[in-house]
Coordinates of C-alpha atoms in Angstrom, one line a residue:
M1 CA -172.7 -95.4 -63.9
D2 CA -169.6 -96.2 -65.5
C3 CA -170.7 -95.7 -69.5
D4 CA -172.7 -92.5 -71.2
I5 CA -175.3 -93.9 -72.2
F6 CA -177.7 -96.4 -70.7
H7 CA -181.2 -98.0 -70.6
F8 CA -183.1 -98.9 -67.3
R9 CA -186.0 -101.2 -67.3
C10 CA -188.2 -102.2 -64.6
Y11 CA -190.7 -104.9 -63.9
N12 CA -193.1 -105.8 -61.2
R13 CA -193.7 -108.9 -59.3
S14 CA -195.9 -110.0 -62.3
N15 CA -192.7 -109.3 -64.8
V16 CA -194.8 -106.4 -66.3
I17 CA -192.6 -103.8 -67.3
I18 CA -193.3 -100.7 -65.3
Y19 CA -190.5 -98.2 -66.2
D20 CA -188.8 -98.5 -69.5
D21 CA -185.7 -95.2 -70.0
V22 CA -182.9 -94.4 -72.2
Y23 CA -180.7 -92.0 -70.6
F24 CA -177.7 -89.7 -71.3
H25 CA -174.7 -87.8 -69.5
I26 CA -171.4 -87.7 -69.2
N27 CA -169.3 -90.1 -66.7
K28 CA -166.3 -88.4 -66.4
L29 CA -163.7 -90.3 -66.9
S30 CA -161.3 -90.1 -63.3
K31 CA -158.5 -90.4 -65.5
I32 CA -156.8 -88.9 -69.0
P33 CA -154.5 -92.1 -70.1
K34 CA -151.5 -90.5 -71.4
E35 CA -150.5 -92.0 -75.1
S36 CA -148.2 -91.4 -77.8
T37 CA -147.5 -89.3 -80.4
P38 CA -145.8 -91.2 -83.0
F39 CA -147.5 -88.6 -85.6
L40 CA -145.1 -86.1 -85.1
K41 CA -141.8 -85.3 -85.9
E42 CA -139.1 -86.6 -83.2
N43 CA -137.7 -83.1 -82.8
F44 CA -140.8 -81.4 -82.0
S45 CA -142.1 -80.4 -78.7
I46 CA -144.5 -77.5 -77.2
P47 CA -142.6 -75.5 -74.4
K48 CA -144.7 -76.3 -71.0
N49 CA -145.7 -73.1 -70.1
N50 CA -147.1 -72.3 -73.3
K51 CA -151.1 -71.9 -73.4
L52 CA -153.2 -74.8 -75.1
Y53 CA -156.8 -73.9 -76.1
D54 CA -159.8 -75.4 -75.8
V55 CA -161.3 -76.1 -79.3
H56 CA -164.9 -76.9 -80.2
I57 CA -166.1 -77.9 -84.2
Y58 CA -170.1 -77.8 -84.4
V59 CA -171.2 -79.0 -88.0
I60 CA -174.2 -78.4 -89.1
D61 CA -175.0 -80.7 -91.8
S62 CA -176.1 -78.7 -95.4
L63 CA -175.8 -75.2 -93.6
S64 CA -174.6 -72.6 -96.7
Y65 CA -172.9 -69.2 -96.3
Y66 CA -176.0 -67.3 -97.0
H67 CA -178.2 -69.8 -95.6
A68 CA -176.4 -68.7 -92.1
L69 CA -176.6 -65.0 -93.2
R70 CA -180.5 -66.0 -93.7
A71 CA -181.4 -68.0 -90.5
L72 CA -178.8 -67.3 -88.3
P73 CA -178.4 -63.7 -87.3
K74 CA -179.3 -63.3 -83.9
T75 CA -176.3 -66.6 -84.0
R76 CA -173.8 -64.8 -86.2
K77 CA -174.3 -61.1 -84.3
Y78 CA -173.1 -62.7 -81.1
L79 CA -170.5 -65.0 -82.0
K80 CA -168.7 -62.2 -83.7
E81 CA -169.4 -59.8 -80.9
N82 CA -168.6 -61.8 -78.3
F83 CA -166.5 -64.4 -79.1
N84 CA -164.1 -62.5 -82.2
G85 CA -165.7 -64.5 -84.9
V86 CA -164.4 -63.8 -88.3
E87 CA -166.5 -65.7 -91.1
M88 CA -164.9 -67.4 -94.1
E89 CA -166.9 -66.2 -97.0
F90 CA -165.7 -68.4 -100.2
L91 CA -165.0 -71.6 -98.3
N92 CA -165.8 -74.2 -100.7
S93 CA -166.7 -77.5 -100.5
I94 CA -164.5 -80.5 -102.0
G95 CA -167.4 -83.2 -102.5
E96 CA -170.7 -83.9 -103.0
N97 CA -172.2 -84.7 -99.9
S98 CA -170.8 -85.2 -95.8
R99 CA -168.7 -87.9 -95.6
P100 CA -165.9 -86.6 -98.6
N101 CA -166.2 -83.3 -97.2
A102 CA -165.8 -84.7 -93.6
Y103 CA -162.7 -86.5 -95.4
G104 CA -161.0 -82.9 -95.7
I105 CA -162.0 -81.2 -93.1
L106 CA -161.1 -84.1 -90.2
L107 CA -158.5 -86.2 -91.9
N108 CA -157.1 -84.1 -94.5
K109 CA -158.1 -86.7 -96.9
Q110 CA -159.5 -86.7 -101.1
N111 CA -161.3 -89.5 -102.0
M112 CA -161.9 -88.3 -105.7
D113 CA -158.5 -88.1 -108.2
V114 CA -158.9 -84.3 -109.1
N115 CA -158.2 -82.5 -112.3
D116 CA -158.4 -79.0 -113.3
F117 CA -161.1 -78.0 -115.6
F118 CA -159.7 -78.7 -119.1
S119 CA -157.9 -81.8 -117.9
S120 CA -154.5 -80.0 -119.3
K121 CA -152.8 -81.3 -116.1
K122 CA -151.2 -84.0 -114.0
E123 CA -154.1 -85.6 -112.4
K124 CA -154.1 -85.4 -108.5
K125 CA -154.4 -88.8 -107.5
N126 CA -157.4 -89.4 -104.4
D127 CA -155.7 -90.8 -101.1
F128 CA -157.4 -94.1 -101.0
G129 CA -155.9 -95.3 -104.3
D130 CA -158.1 -98.2 -106.1
M131 CA -160.1 -99.3 -103.0
E132 CA -163.6 -97.6 -102.3
S133 CA -163.2 -94.8 -99.1
C134 CA -166.7 -96.4 -97.7
G135 CA -165.1 -99.7 -97.5
V136 CA -161.4 -98.4 -95.5
S137 CA -160.8 -98.2 -92.0
L138 CA -160.1 -95.0 -91.0
D139 CA -158.5 -96.4 -87.5
N140 CA -154.6 -94.8 -86.9
K141 CA -155.1 -92.5 -89.7
T142 CA -154.9 -88.7 -89.6
F143 CA -158.2 -88.0 -88.1
I144 CA -157.5 -84.5 -86.6
L145 CA -159.7 -85.5 -82.9
D146 CA -157.2 -88.9 -83.3
Y147 CA -154.0 -86.0 -82.9
Y148 CA -155.8 -83.9 -80.1
R149 CA -156.6 -86.7 -77.9
K150 CA -152.7 -88.0 -78.1
M151 CA -151.7 -84.4 -77.3
G152 CA -153.7 -84.8 -74.1
Y153 CA -156.9 -82.9 -75.2
V154 CA -160.2 -85.0 -73.6
T155 CA -162.2 -86.0 -76.7
L156 CA -165.7 -85.9 -77.6
F157 CA -167.6 -86.6 -81.2
A158 CA -171.2 -87.0 -81.1
E159 CA -173.7 -87.0 -84.1
D160 CA -177.8 -86.5 -84.0
Y161 CA -178.5 -88.6 -87.2
E162 CA -179.7 -91.8 -86.2
F163 CA -179.2 -94.1 -88.9
G164 CA -174.8 -93.6 -88.4
G165 CA -172.1 -91.6 -88.6
V166 CA -170.6 -89.2 -91.0
F167 CA -167.5 -91.7 -91.5
S168 CA -170.4 -94.8 -91.5
Y169 CA -173.4 -94.0 -93.3
I170 CA -174.1 -95.7 -95.1
N171 CA -172.5 -99.1 -94.5
C172 CA -169.3 -98.1 -94.4
V173 CA -166.6 -99.0 -92.0
G174 CA -165.6 -96.0 -90.5
F175 CA -163.9 -96.2 -87.0
K176 CA -163.7 -99.7 -85.5
K177 CA -162.6 -98.3 -82.3
E178 CA -164.3 -95.1 -81.4
P179 CA -161.2 -92.3 -81.5
S180 CA -162.9 -89.9 -78.8
H181 CA -163.1 -90.5 -75.2
H182 CA -167.1 -89.5 -75.2
T183 CA -169.9 -91.0 -78.1
L184 CA -173.3 -90.4 -78.2
K185 CA -173.3 -93.4 -80.8
P186 CA -174.5 -96.8 -78.4
F187 CA -177.5 -93.8 -78.4
Q188 CA -177.4 -93.7 -82.0
I189 CA -177.8 -97.6 -82.4
L190 CA -180.7 -97.4 -79.8
S191 CA -182.7 -95.1 -81.6
T192 CA -182.8 -97.4 -84.8
Q193 CA -184.0 -100.7 -82.9
I194 CA -187.7 -102.3 -83.1
E195 CA -188.2 -101.7 -79.2
L196 CA -185.8 -99.8 -77.9
G197 CA -186.2 -97.3 -81.0
K198 CA -190.0 -96.3 -79.6
V199 CA -188.2 -95.6 -76.2
V200 CA -185.7 -93.5 -77.6
E201 CA -188.5 -91.6 -79.4
N202 CA -190.3 -91.5 -75.9
K203 CA -187.3 -90.1 -74.5
L204 CA -186.8 -87.4 -76.7
K205 CA -190.6 -86.3 -76.8
K206 CA -190.8 -86.1 -73.2
E207 CA -187.7 -84.2 -72.7
C208 CA -189.1 -81.8 -75.7
Y209 CA -186.0 -82.7 -77.5
H210 CA -186.7 -82.5 -81.5
H211 CA -184.3 -81.9 -84.7
G212 CA -181.6 -83.9 -82.9
F213 CA -181.2 -80.8 -80.6
H214 CA -180.1 -83.1 -77.3
I215 CA -176.6 -83.5 -78.4
M216 CA -176.3 -80.4 -77.4
D217 CA -176.9 -81.2 -73.8
Y218 CA -174.6 -83.7 -74.1
L219 CA -172.0 -81.4 -75.4
S220 CA -173.1 -79.0 -72.3
D221 CA -172.6 -81.3 -69.9
F222 CA -169.2 -82.2 -71.2
L223 CA -168.2 -78.9 -71.0
Q224 CA -168.9 -78.4 -67.3
K225 CA -167.4 -81.3 -65.8
Y226 CA -164.2 -81.2 -67.8
K227 CA -163.8 -77.4 -67.2
S228 CA -160.3 -77.8 -65.8
N229 CA -159.0 -79.9 -68.8
S230 CA -158.4 -79.1 -72.2
K231 CA -160.7 -80.6 -74.5
M232 CA -161.2 -80.7 -78.3
T233 CA -164.9 -81.3 -79.3
L234 CA -167.0 -82.4 -82.2
I235 CA -170.6 -82.2 -83.1
W236 CA -172.1 -83.0 -86.1
H237 CA -175.9 -82.1 -86.3
S238 CA -177.5 -83.4 -89.5
N239 CA -182.0 -83.1 -88.1
I240 CA -181.6 -79.8 -88.4
L241 CA -181.5 -78.6 -92.1
H242 CA -180.5 -81.8 -94.0
D243 CA -184.4 -82.7 -95.1
E244 CA -185.9 -79.3 -95.1
I245 CA -185.0 -76.0 -95.3
N246 CA -186.6 -74.2 -93.0
P247 CA -186.7 -75.4 -89.2
I248 CA -183.1 -74.1 -89.1
F249 CA -184.9 -70.1 -88.8
A250 CA -186.8 -70.7 -85.2
A251 CA -183.3 -72.6 -84.6
D252 CA -181.7 -68.8 -83.9
E253 CA -182.8 -68.5 -80.4
I254 CA -181.6 -71.9 -79.9
F255 CA -178.0 -71.6 -81.1
Y256 CA -178.1 -68.3 -79.2
N257 CA -179.3 -69.5 -75.9
F258 CA -176.6 -72.3 -76.2
F259 CA -173.5 -70.5 -76.7
K260 CA -174.9 -67.8 -74.4
K261 CA -175.4 -70.1 -71.9
N262 CA -172.3 -71.7 -72.1
E263 CA -170.4 -68.6 -72.3
K264 CA -167.9 -69.5 -70.0
H265 CA -166.3 -72.1 -71.6
Y266 CA -166.0 -70.8 -75.0
K267 CA -164.7 -67.0 -74.3
N268 CA -161.3 -68.7 -74.4
S269 CA -161.5 -71.7 -76.7
F270 CA -161.0 -71.7 -80.6
S271 CA -164.5 -72.5 -81.7
I272 CA -165.9 -73.3 -85.4
L273 CA -169.2 -73.4 -86.3
M274 CA -169.5 -74.3 -89.8
G275 CA -171.4 -76.4 -92.4
D276 CA -170.1 -79.2 -94.7
H277 CA -171.6 -78.6 -97.7
G278 CA -175.2 -76.6 -98.6
Y279 CA -178.6 -77.1 -98.3
R280 CA -179.5 -80.1 -101.4
M281 CA -182.9 -81.2 -101.1
N282 CA -185.9 -79.2 -102.8
P283 CA -185.8 -77.1 -106.1
F284 CA -183.7 -74.1 -105.1
F285 CA -180.6 -76.8 -105.1
W286 CA -181.6 -76.7 -109.0
S287 CA -181.2 -72.9 -109.7
D288 CA -177.7 -71.7 -110.6
I289 CA -177.4 -70.0 -107.2
G290 CA -178.9 -73.1 -105.4
R291 CA -175.9 -74.6 -106.6
F292 CA -173.7 -72.7 -106.1
E293 CA -174.7 -72.2 -102.5
E294 CA -174.2 -76.0 -102.2
K295 CA -170.6 -75.4 -103.0
N296 CA -170.3 -72.6 -99.8
P297 CA -170.6 -73.8 -96.8
Y298 CA -170.7 -71.7 -93.6
F299 CA -167.8 -71.1 -91.6
I300 CA -167.0 -69.3 -88.6
I301 CA -164.0 -69.2 -86.3
T302 CA -164.2 -67.7 -82.6
I303 CA -160.8 -66.9 -81.1
P304 CA -160.1 -67.2 -77.3
G305 CA -160.4 -63.6 -75.8
E306 CA -156.6 -63.6 -74.5
L307 CA -155.8 -63.4 -78.4
K308 CA -158.1 -60.8 -79.6
Y309 CA -155.5 -58.7 -79.1
N310 CA -153.3 -60.2 -81.4
A311 CA -152.7 -58.0 -84.2
Q312 CA -151.5 -60.3 -86.5
L313 CA -153.6 -63.1 -85.9
M314 CA -156.9 -60.5 -86.9
K315 CA -155.5 -59.5 -89.4
N316 CA -154.3 -62.5 -91.2
L317 CA -158.4 -64.1 -90.3
N318 CA -160.0 -60.9 -91.4
E319 CA -158.0 -60.6 -95.2
N320 CA -158.3 -64.6 -94.9
S321 CA -162.2 -63.4 -94.8
K322 CA -162.6 -62.2 -98.5
K323 CA -160.5 -65.2 -99.9
H324 CA -161.1 -68.2 -101.7
S325 CA -160.8 -71.0 -99.0
S326 CA -161.6 -75.3 -98.5
H327 CA -161.9 -77.7 -96.3
F328 CA -158.5 -78.4 -96.8
D329 CA -157.7 -75.2 -94.6
V330 CA -160.1 -75.8 -92.2
Y331 CA -158.0 -79.2 -91.2
A332 CA -155.0 -77.6 -91.8
T333 CA -156.1 -74.7 -89.4
L334 CA -157.3 -77.6 -87.1
L335 CA -153.5 -78.7 -87.2
D336 CA -151.6 -75.3 -86.6
I337 CA -154.2 -74.8 -83.3
L338 CA -152.8 -78.1 -82.2
T339 CA -148.7 -77.7 -82.7
N340 CA -147.3 -74.6 -84.6
A341 CA -149.3 -71.9 -82.9
P342 CA -148.7 -72.7 -79.5
K343 CA -145.2 -74.0 -79.9
D344 CA -144.3 -70.3 -80.9
G345 CA -147.0 -68.6 -78.2
F346 CA -149.5 -67.7 -80.8
K347 CA -146.4 -65.5 -82.7
M348 CA -144.9 -65.4 -85.5
L349 CA -147.9 -65.6 -87.9
D350 CA -146.7 -63.6 -90.3
K351 CA -145.9 -66.4 -93.0
Q352 CA -147.4 -70.2 -93.5
K353 CA -145.0 -72.6 -91.6
E354 CA -144.3 -76.7 -92.6
F355 CA -146.1 -78.9 -90.1
P356 CA -144.2 -81.4 -87.6
I357 CA -146.4 -84.1 -88.9
K358 CA -144.6 -87.3 -90.3
N359 CA -146.1 -89.1 -93.2
D360 CA -148.6 -86.7 -94.6
T361 CA -148.6 -84.1 -97.1
I362 CA -151.1 -81.8 -95.7
K363 CA -153.2 -80.0 -98.6
G364 CA -153.9 -76.6 -97.0
L365 CA -153.2 -73.6 -95.5
S366 CA -153.9 -72.7 -91.8
L367 CA -156.4 -70.0 -91.8
L368 CA -154.3 -68.4 -88.8
R369 CA -152.0 -67.2 -91.3
P370 CA -151.8 -65.1 -94.9
L371 CA -153.4 -66.9 -97.4
P372 CA -151.8 -66.1 -100.9
N373 CA -152.7 -62.8 -102.2
Y374 CA -153.0 -64.5 -105.5
N375 CA -156.2 -67.1 -106.1
R376 CA -155.1 -70.3 -105.9
S377 CA -157.3 -72.5 -108.2
C378 CA -159.4 -75.4 -107.2
Y379 CA -156.5 -77.6 -108.9
D380 CA -154.3 -76.2 -106.4
M381 CA -156.7 -76.8 -103.4
F382 CA -157.5 -80.6 -104.4
I383 CA -160.8 -79.7 -105.3
P384 CA -162.6 -81.4 -108.3
P385 CA -163.8 -79.6 -110.9
Q386 CA -167.4 -80.1 -110.4
Y387 CA -167.0 -78.5 -106.8
C388 CA -165.4 -75.1 -108.1
L389 CA -166.9 -71.8 -106.7
C390 CA -164.4 -70.7 -109.7
K391 CA -166.1 -72.0 -112.8
P392 CA -164.6 -70.7 -116.6
K393 CA -167.9 -69.4 -118.4
F394 CA -170.4 -71.4 -119.6
E395 CA -172.4 -70.8 -122.6
L396 CA -175.6 -72.8 -124.5
L397 CA -174.2 -75.7 -127.1
P398 CA -175.8 -74.0 -130.0
Y399 CA -178.3 -76.2 -131.9
S400 CA -176.0 -76.7 -135.0
M401 CA -174.2 -78.7 -133.1
A402 CA -176.0 -81.7 -132.9
K403 CA -173.4 -84.3 -133.8
E404 CA -171.8 -83.4 -130.0
R405 CA -174.8 -83.3 -128.9
T406 CA -176.4 -86.7 -130.2
K407 CA -173.2 -88.3 -128.2
I408 CA -173.4 -85.8 -125.0
K409 CA -177.0 -87.9 -124.7
K410 CA -176.2 -91.3 -125.6
S411 CA -172.7 -91.0 -122.8
F412 CA -175.0 -89.6 -120.5
I413 CA -177.7 -92.1 -120.2
K414 CA -175.2 -94.9 -120.8
A415 CA -173.2 -93.7 -117.8
L416 CA -176.2 -93.6 -115.5
N417 CA -177.8 -96.3 -116.2
N418 CA -173.8 -98.4 -115.8
K419 CA -174.5 -96.8 -111.9
L420 CA -177.1 -99.5 -111.2
V421 CA -174.5 -102.0 -112.9
L422 CA -172.0 -100.9 -110.5
G423 CA -174.3 -100.8 -107.3
N424 CA -175.8 -104.7 -108.4
L425 CA -179.3 -102.9 -108.8
T426 CA -180.6 -104.0 -112.2
D427 CA -183.0 -106.5 -110.8
K428 CA -184.2 -103.8 -108.9
C429 CA -184.0 -100.4 -110.4
A430 CA -185.2 -99.4 -114.0
E431 CA -183.3 -98.7 -116.1
M432 CA -183.3 -94.6 -117.0
K433 CA -184.2 -93.3 -120.2
L434 CA -184.3 -89.5 -121.6
D435 CA -187.4 -87.6 -120.7
E436 CA -188.0 -86.6 -124.2
S437 CA -191.0 -83.7 -122.7
E438 CA -188.3 -81.9 -121.2
K439 CA -185.4 -79.8 -122.1
F440 CA -182.3 -81.1 -122.0
I441 CA -179.5 -79.1 -121.3
V442 CA -175.9 -78.4 -122.3
K443 CA -173.7 -75.8 -122.1
F444 CA -169.9 -75.5 -122.6
A445 CA -166.2 -72.9 -121.7
S446 CA -163.2 -73.5 -123.5
D447 CA -159.6 -72.6 -122.4
G448 CA -159.7 -70.4 -125.9
G449 CA -157.7 -73.4 -128.1
S450 CA -158.6 -77.1 -128.0
K451 CA -159.6 -78.1 -124.4
I452 CA -163.8 -78.0 -124.2
V453 CA -166.0 -79.2 -121.0
Y454 CA -169.6 -79.9 -121.1
Q455 CA -172.0 -79.5 -118.5
V456 CA -175.1 -81.3 -118.6
N457 CA -178.8 -81.0 -117.3
A458 CA -180.7 -83.8 -118.1
V459 CA -184.5 -85.0 -116.8
T460 CA -185.1 -88.6 -117.0
I461 CA -188.1 -91.3 -116.5
P462 CA -189.2 -93.0 -114.6
G463 CA -189.8 -90.4 -111.9
K464 CA -188.7 -87.1 -113.4
T465 CA -185.3 -87.2 -111.9
R466 CA -182.9 -84.3 -112.3
Y467 CA -179.3 -84.9 -112.7
Q468 CA -175.9 -82.7 -113.3
A469 CA -172.6 -83.5 -114.7
M470 CA -170.0 -82.4 -116.6
M471 CA -167.7 -84.2 -119.3
N472 CA -164.8 -83.7 -121.0
K473 CA -164.2 -83.0 -124.6
N474 CA -164.6 -87.3 -125.4
F475 CA -168.1 -87.3 -123.4
E476 CA -166.5 -89.0 -120.5
I477 CA -168.0 -87.8 -117.3
L478 CA -165.6 -86.0 -115.1
N479 CA -164.7 -88.4 -112.0
N480 CA -167.4 -90.8 -112.9
Q481 CA -169.7 -88.3 -110.8
I482 CA -173.6 -87.6 -111.6
T483 CA -174.8 -85.5 -109.1
R484 CA -178.9 -85.7 -108.4
L485 CA -180.7 -82.6 -107.8
D486 CA -183.7 -83.8 -106.0
V487 CA -184.9 -85.7 -103.1
Y488 CA -185.1 -89.4 -104.3
R489 CA -186.2 -91.3 -101.0
E490 CA -189.5 -92.2 -102.1
Q491 CA -188.6 -93.5 -105.4
T492 CA -185.4 -95.6 -104.0
E493 CA -185.7 -96.7 -100.4
P494 CA -189.3 -98.5 -101.1
C495 CA -186.3 -101.5 -102.3
E496 CA -183.1 -100.4 -101.5
N497 CA -181.6 -98.3 -98.5
S498 CA -178.3 -99.9 -98.0
T499 CA -176.2 -98.5 -101.1
F500 CA -174.6 -95.2 -102.0
F501 CA -175.7 -96.5 -105.9
R502 CA -179.6 -95.9 -104.5
I503 CA -179.2 -92.6 -105.9
Y504 CA -179.4 -93.6 -109.2
C505 CA -182.7 -95.8 -108.6
Y506 CA -186.6 -95.3 -109.7
C507 CA -187.7 -99.2 -107.8
K508 CA -189.2 -101.2 -110.3
I509 CA -192.4 -102.3 -108.2
L510 CA -193.2 -98.4 -108.6
L511 CA -193.6 -98.1 -111.9
H512 CA -197.1 -100.2 -111.6
K513 CA -198.3 -96.4 -109.8
I514 CA -197.2 -94.3 -113.0

């Protein structure tokens, strides 16, 4: 077969369907097209005899550092003991959900303007200007998989979420042309079609595939068929954890068996198992610990066996594991593995090195090299303050400051309802009001002078919906970001499922049920 995904349908002589199934496999390319590398500076090259290592990224959507400790002990132990794995304990997400975090991990891009907590420094503008990032094509930009492909690697990009990819959901442009040699995207598309969706569902049941684990077989086939090629893989696994916090406990054995089965492919590769952000979909997220974990995704990088005695490399990784890092550092690390590190034979790792990349400023630092001994601020690391792990001390706003509290209430509910206006949802969605039966919690932090920032936790009606936001001293929402803390599907999708603004919606058609 000349493709990876195909649909078989057979009819008898009476034109009745007697066989209907969907298959996926890796159709090995007979020749990997050679491509130009316009992103590299002209004077850069890697000596032909220097080793290029395979690179594998496996993202588990919504996996935090501490939830990995709870749920994946066997997998983590195996990766650390057999593949020289090192965990980064203080990895910081850079945005609210998967897409903005994927921009950082894979594109070196931030879709929000970045200020420090008290807006005392110059604002760092986002990478998309005045355009909504969702509407921007990502082709021929800074996608790390694209760089690897152009450098001669065979590439695979596979996702399991049936309603779209990390860059295309929800109704975003993403890539107009597939950026990798192999993709499961046609399988995702088939699963959403009315007729063929049932065929795909039956296929998954028949093969005992559940929670998206069919992507493991697709990846395993790729690893085997391209065992002699330099390769780079990217898996984005959503269905195991995104909607439910507990199934991943039972998946520990599955992940362990996958890595053990493919040990020969991973033992001399760089491999990353990570989350994009922490879990966000149940009352645990409402707690202070849950909010911290949401900003602290899991990350482990395994080292090729040939490099485990590279003292400088291992020293750097182990020391960096206790330092504050971000998704932009992950991007820089992947770029280092592709360019600077192999050029120097994975030696001379005693300091950070300028990247040989044209027309882009790399925001992060390579984890293969020493991170600064001082703590980088979130502002330094291009992380908006509302997603920062390191926060100033917040205290409850005294009730004596009634004037400020009233202004905060009015500003918050106005900004919230304006989300419905921006999303053109006012005809479908009810106007939101503060639930006076619930506490409206306001905390504040000060820089010791005139600078102040507020943190708001609110419950609105209809729907008993929970939100959190941060405001500056002028009672303006930072980055215009209001985070919904509870599950919204039942309240929003009866009338709207095609725009990001749906998370602020309570469908009017549900009002009669209250």
